[in-house]
PDB file of C-alpha atoms in Angstrom:
ATOM      1  CA  MET S 190     -22.088  19.076   0.232  1.00  0.00           C
ATOM      2  CA  SER S 191     -20.655  21.742   2.551  1.00  0.00           C
ATOM      3  CA  LEU S 192     -19.105  20.652   5.883  1.00  0.00           C
ATOM      4  CA  ALA S 193     -18.325  24.122   6.961  1.00  0.00           C
ATOM      5  CA  ASN S 194     -18.250  24.529  10.717  1.00  0.00           C
ATOM      6  CA  LYS S 195     -18.104  20.631  11.042  1.00  0.00           C
ATOM      7  CA  THR S 196     -15.269  18.797  12.672  1.00  0.00           C
ATOM      8  CA  CYS S 197     -14.309  15.306  11.379  1.00  0.00           C
ATOM      9  CA  TRP S 198     -11.839  12.894  12.860  1.00  0.00           C
ATOM     10  CA  VAL S 199     -10.335  10.619  10.264  1.00  0.00           C
ATOM     11  CA  VAL S 200      -9.005   7.624  12.232  1.00  0.00           C
ATOM     12  CA  GLY S 201      -6.153   6.344  10.098  1.00  0.00           C
ATOM     13  CA  GLY S 202      -5.909   9.686   8.301  1.00  0.00           C
ATOM     14  CA  VAL S 203      -2.165   9.641   7.654  1.00  0.00           C
ATOM     15  CA  GLY S 204      -2.202   6.609   5.450  1.00  0.00           C
ATOM     16  CA  VAL S 205      -2.884   6.482   1.699  1.00  0.00           C
ATOM     17  CA  ILE S 206      -6.630   6.087   1.858  1.00  0.00           C
ATOM     18  CA  GLY S 207      -7.071   8.305   4.947  1.00  0.00           C
ATOM     19  CA  ARG S 208      -5.169  11.040   3.359  1.00  0.00           C
ATOM     20  CA  GLY S 209      -7.527  11.111   0.447  1.00  0.00           C
ATOM     21  CA  ILE S 210     -10.446  11.259   2.818  1.00  0.00           C
ATOM     22  CA  ALA S 211      -8.927  14.063   4.829  1.00  0.00           C
ATOM     23  CA  ARG S 212      -8.124  16.024   1.655  1.00  0.00           C
ATOM     24  CA  ASP S 213     -11.682  15.827   0.451  1.00  0.00           C
ATOM     25  CA  LEU S 214     -13.205  16.716   3.760  1.00  0.00           C
ATOM     26  CA  LEU S 215     -10.940  19.863   3.857  1.00  0.00           C
ATOM     27  CA  LYS S 216     -12.153  20.687   0.314  1.00  0.00           C
ATOM     28  CA  SER S 217     -15.728  20.401   1.707  1.00  0.00           C
ATOM     29  CA  GLY S 218     -15.023  22.966   4.401  1.00  0.00           C
ATOM     30  CA  ALA S 219     -14.587  20.730   7.416  1.00  0.00           C
ATOM     31  CA  THR S 220     -12.014  21.030  10.191  1.00  0.00           C
ATOM     32  CA  VAL S 221     -10.216  17.656  10.035  1.00  0.00           C
ATOM     33  CA  ILE S 222      -8.366  15.763  12.799  1.00  0.00           C
ATOM     34  CA  VAL S 223      -5.854  13.063  12.006  1.00  0.00           C
ATOM     35  CA  ASN S 224      -3.743  11.088  14.557  1.00  0.00           C
ATOM     36  CA  SER S 225      -0.699   8.995  14.291  1.00  0.00           C
ATOM     37  CA  ARG S 226       1.931   7.345  16.464  1.00  0.00           C
ATOM     38  CA  SER S 227       4.491   8.910  14.027  1.00  0.00           C
ATOM     39  CA  GLU S 228       5.219  12.603  14.212  1.00  0.00           C
ATOM     40  CA  GLY S 229       7.019  12.252  10.925  1.00  0.00           C
ATOM     41  CA  ARG S 230       3.788  11.038   9.265  1.00  0.00           C
ATOM     42  CA  LEU S 231       1.772  13.823  10.732  1.00  0.00           C
ATOM     43  CA  ALA S 232       4.297  16.420   9.462  1.00  0.00           C
ATOM     44  CA  LYS S 233       4.175  14.814   6.028  1.00  0.00           C
ATOM     45  CA  ILE S 234       0.388  14.875   5.744  1.00  0.00           C
ATOM     46  CA  ALA S 235       0.300  18.491   6.869  1.00  0.00           C
ATOM     47  CA  THR S 236       2.939  19.508   4.239  1.00  0.00           C
ATOM     48  CA  GLU S 237       1.227  17.361   1.501  1.00  0.00           C
ATOM     49  CA  LEU S 238      -2.171  19.018   2.228  1.00  0.00           C
ATOM     50  CA  GLY S 239      -0.661  22.543   2.188  1.00  0.00           C
ATOM     51  CA  ASP S 240      -0.583  23.079   5.950  1.00  0.00           C
ATOM     52  CA  PRO S 241      -4.219  24.107   6.118  1.00  0.00           C
ATOM     53  CA  ASP S 242      -5.476  25.947   9.244  1.00  0.00           C
ATOM     54  CA  ARG S 243      -8.340  23.482   9.547  1.00  0.00           C
ATOM     55  CA  LEU S 244      -6.125  20.456   9.826  1.00  0.00           C
ATOM     56  CA  ILE S 245      -5.412  19.295  13.396  1.00  0.00           C
ATOM     57  CA  THR S 246      -2.808  16.699  13.891  1.00  0.00           C
ATOM     58  CA  ILE S 247      -2.678  14.604  17.077  1.00  0.00           C
ATOM     59  CA  HIS S 248       0.426  12.634  18.088  1.00  0.00           C
ATOM     60  CA  GLY S 249      -0.994   9.506  19.687  1.00  0.00           C
ATOM     61  CA  SER S 250      -2.012   5.815  19.184  1.00  0.00           C
ATOM     62  CA  LEU S 251      -5.346   4.011  19.271  1.00  0.00           C
ATOM     63  CA  LEU S 252      -3.724   0.753  20.095  1.00  0.00           C
ATOM     64  CA  PRO S 253      -4.791  -0.933  23.390  1.00  0.00           C
ATOM     65  CA  GLY S 254      -3.242   0.940  26.364  1.00  0.00           C
ATOM     66  CA  HIS S 255      -2.983   4.164  24.506  1.00  0.00           C
ATOM     67  CA  ALA S 256      -6.407   4.811  23.058  1.00  0.00           C
ATOM     68  CA  GLU S 257      -7.990   6.546  25.998  1.00  0.00           C
ATOM     69  CA  LYS S 258      -5.160   9.112  26.243  1.00  0.00           C
ATOM     70  CA  THR S 259      -5.315   9.826  22.557  1.00  0.00           C
ATOM     71  CA  VAL S 260      -8.995  10.191  22.460  1.00  0.00           C
ATOM     72  CA  SER S 261      -8.894  12.492  25.525  1.00  0.00           C
ATOM     73  CA  ARG S 262      -6.111  14.570  23.894  1.00  0.00           C
ATOM     74  CA  THR S 263      -8.157  14.823  20.674  1.00  0.00           C
ATOM     75  CA  LEU S 264     -11.318  15.939  22.277  1.00  0.00           C
ATOM     76  CA  SER S 265      -9.678  18.596  24.389  1.00  0.00           C
ATOM     77  CA  SER S 266      -7.547  19.889  21.405  1.00  0.00           C
ATOM     78  CA  SER S 267     -10.305  20.402  18.861  1.00  0.00           C
ATOM     79  CA  PRO S 268     -13.628  22.019  18.348  1.00  0.00           C
ATOM     80  CA  PRO S 269     -16.707  19.748  19.276  1.00  0.00           C
ATOM     81  CA  LEU S 270     -16.560  16.587  17.123  1.00  0.00           C
ATOM     82  CA  ASP S 271     -19.369  16.039  14.586  1.00  0.00           C
ATOM     83  CA  HIS S 272     -18.146  13.086  12.657  1.00  0.00           C
ATOM     84  CA  VAL S 273     -15.757  10.171  12.873  1.00  0.00           C
ATOM     85  CA  VAL S 274     -14.513   8.303   9.762  1.00  0.00           C
ATOM     86  CA  ALA S 275     -13.264   4.983  10.925  1.00  0.00           C
ATOM     87  CA  HIS S 276     -12.057   3.324   7.767  1.00  0.00           C
ATOM     88  CA  GLY S 277     -10.102   0.064   7.528  1.00  0.00           C
ATOM     89  CA  ALA S 278      -6.970  -0.486   5.479  1.00  0.00           C
ATOM     90  CA  VAL S 279      -4.073  -2.922   5.384  1.00  0.00           C
ATOM     91  CA  ARG S 280      -1.894  -2.349   8.454  1.00  0.00           C
ATOM     92  CA  TYR S 281       1.149  -4.319   9.343  1.00  0.00           C
ATOM     93  CA  TRP S 282       2.366  -3.520  12.845  1.00  0.00           C
ATOM     94  CA  GLY S 283       5.946  -3.134  11.662  1.00  0.00           C
ATOM     95  CA  PRO S 284       7.963  -3.600   8.431  1.00  0.00           C
ATOM     96  CA  GLN S 285       7.401  -6.937   6.769  1.00  0.00           C
ATOM     97  CA  ASN S 286      10.606  -7.940   4.765  1.00  0.00           C
ATOM     98  CA  GLY S 287      11.548  -4.242   4.655  1.00  0.00           C
ATOM     99  CA  LYS S 288       8.168  -3.060   3.392  1.00  0.00           C
ATOM    100  CA  ASP S 289       5.563  -1.050   5.193  1.00  0.00           C
ATOM    101  CA  GLU S 290       1.702  -1.120   4.696  1.00  0.00           C
ATOM    102  CA  THR S 291       1.838   1.232   1.777  1.00  0.00           C
ATOM    103  CA  HIS S 292       4.108  -0.858  -0.348  1.00  0.00           C
ATOM    104  CA  SER S 293       1.477  -2.934  -2.154  1.00  0.00           C
ATOM    105  CA  LEU S 294      -0.818   0.133  -2.630  1.00  0.00           C
ATOM    106  CA  LEU S 295       2.019   2.204  -4.180  1.00  0.00           C
ATOM    107  CA  ARG S 296       3.605  -0.435  -6.299  1.00  0.00           C
ATOM    108  CA  GLY S 297       0.655  -2.501  -7.347  1.00  0.00           C
ATOM    109  CA  ASN S 298       1.913  -5.772  -5.798  1.00  0.00           C
TER     110      ASN S 298
END
């Protein structure tokens, strides 16, 4: 299916699962928006996906107290939004015993 001329916001797009979703949406022709509280994770996904012109990275959080600002910034920084992919994944709100949320996914435990 072609998603040319469509804009999709992948909420949680910088994580392991979201990165795969973003990659496939880009392959289908979509402009893809991802947001993160971490500028480093935004830079990493852009590099891993080959810095495509159709990837829009937004530095911002969707946690309470920050979501309204992030949504406003996203909507004003992108073409009109057609789709939102709101997926759920494991998310610790800080390191747990020195591990982040990707530990169990990457190491199988």
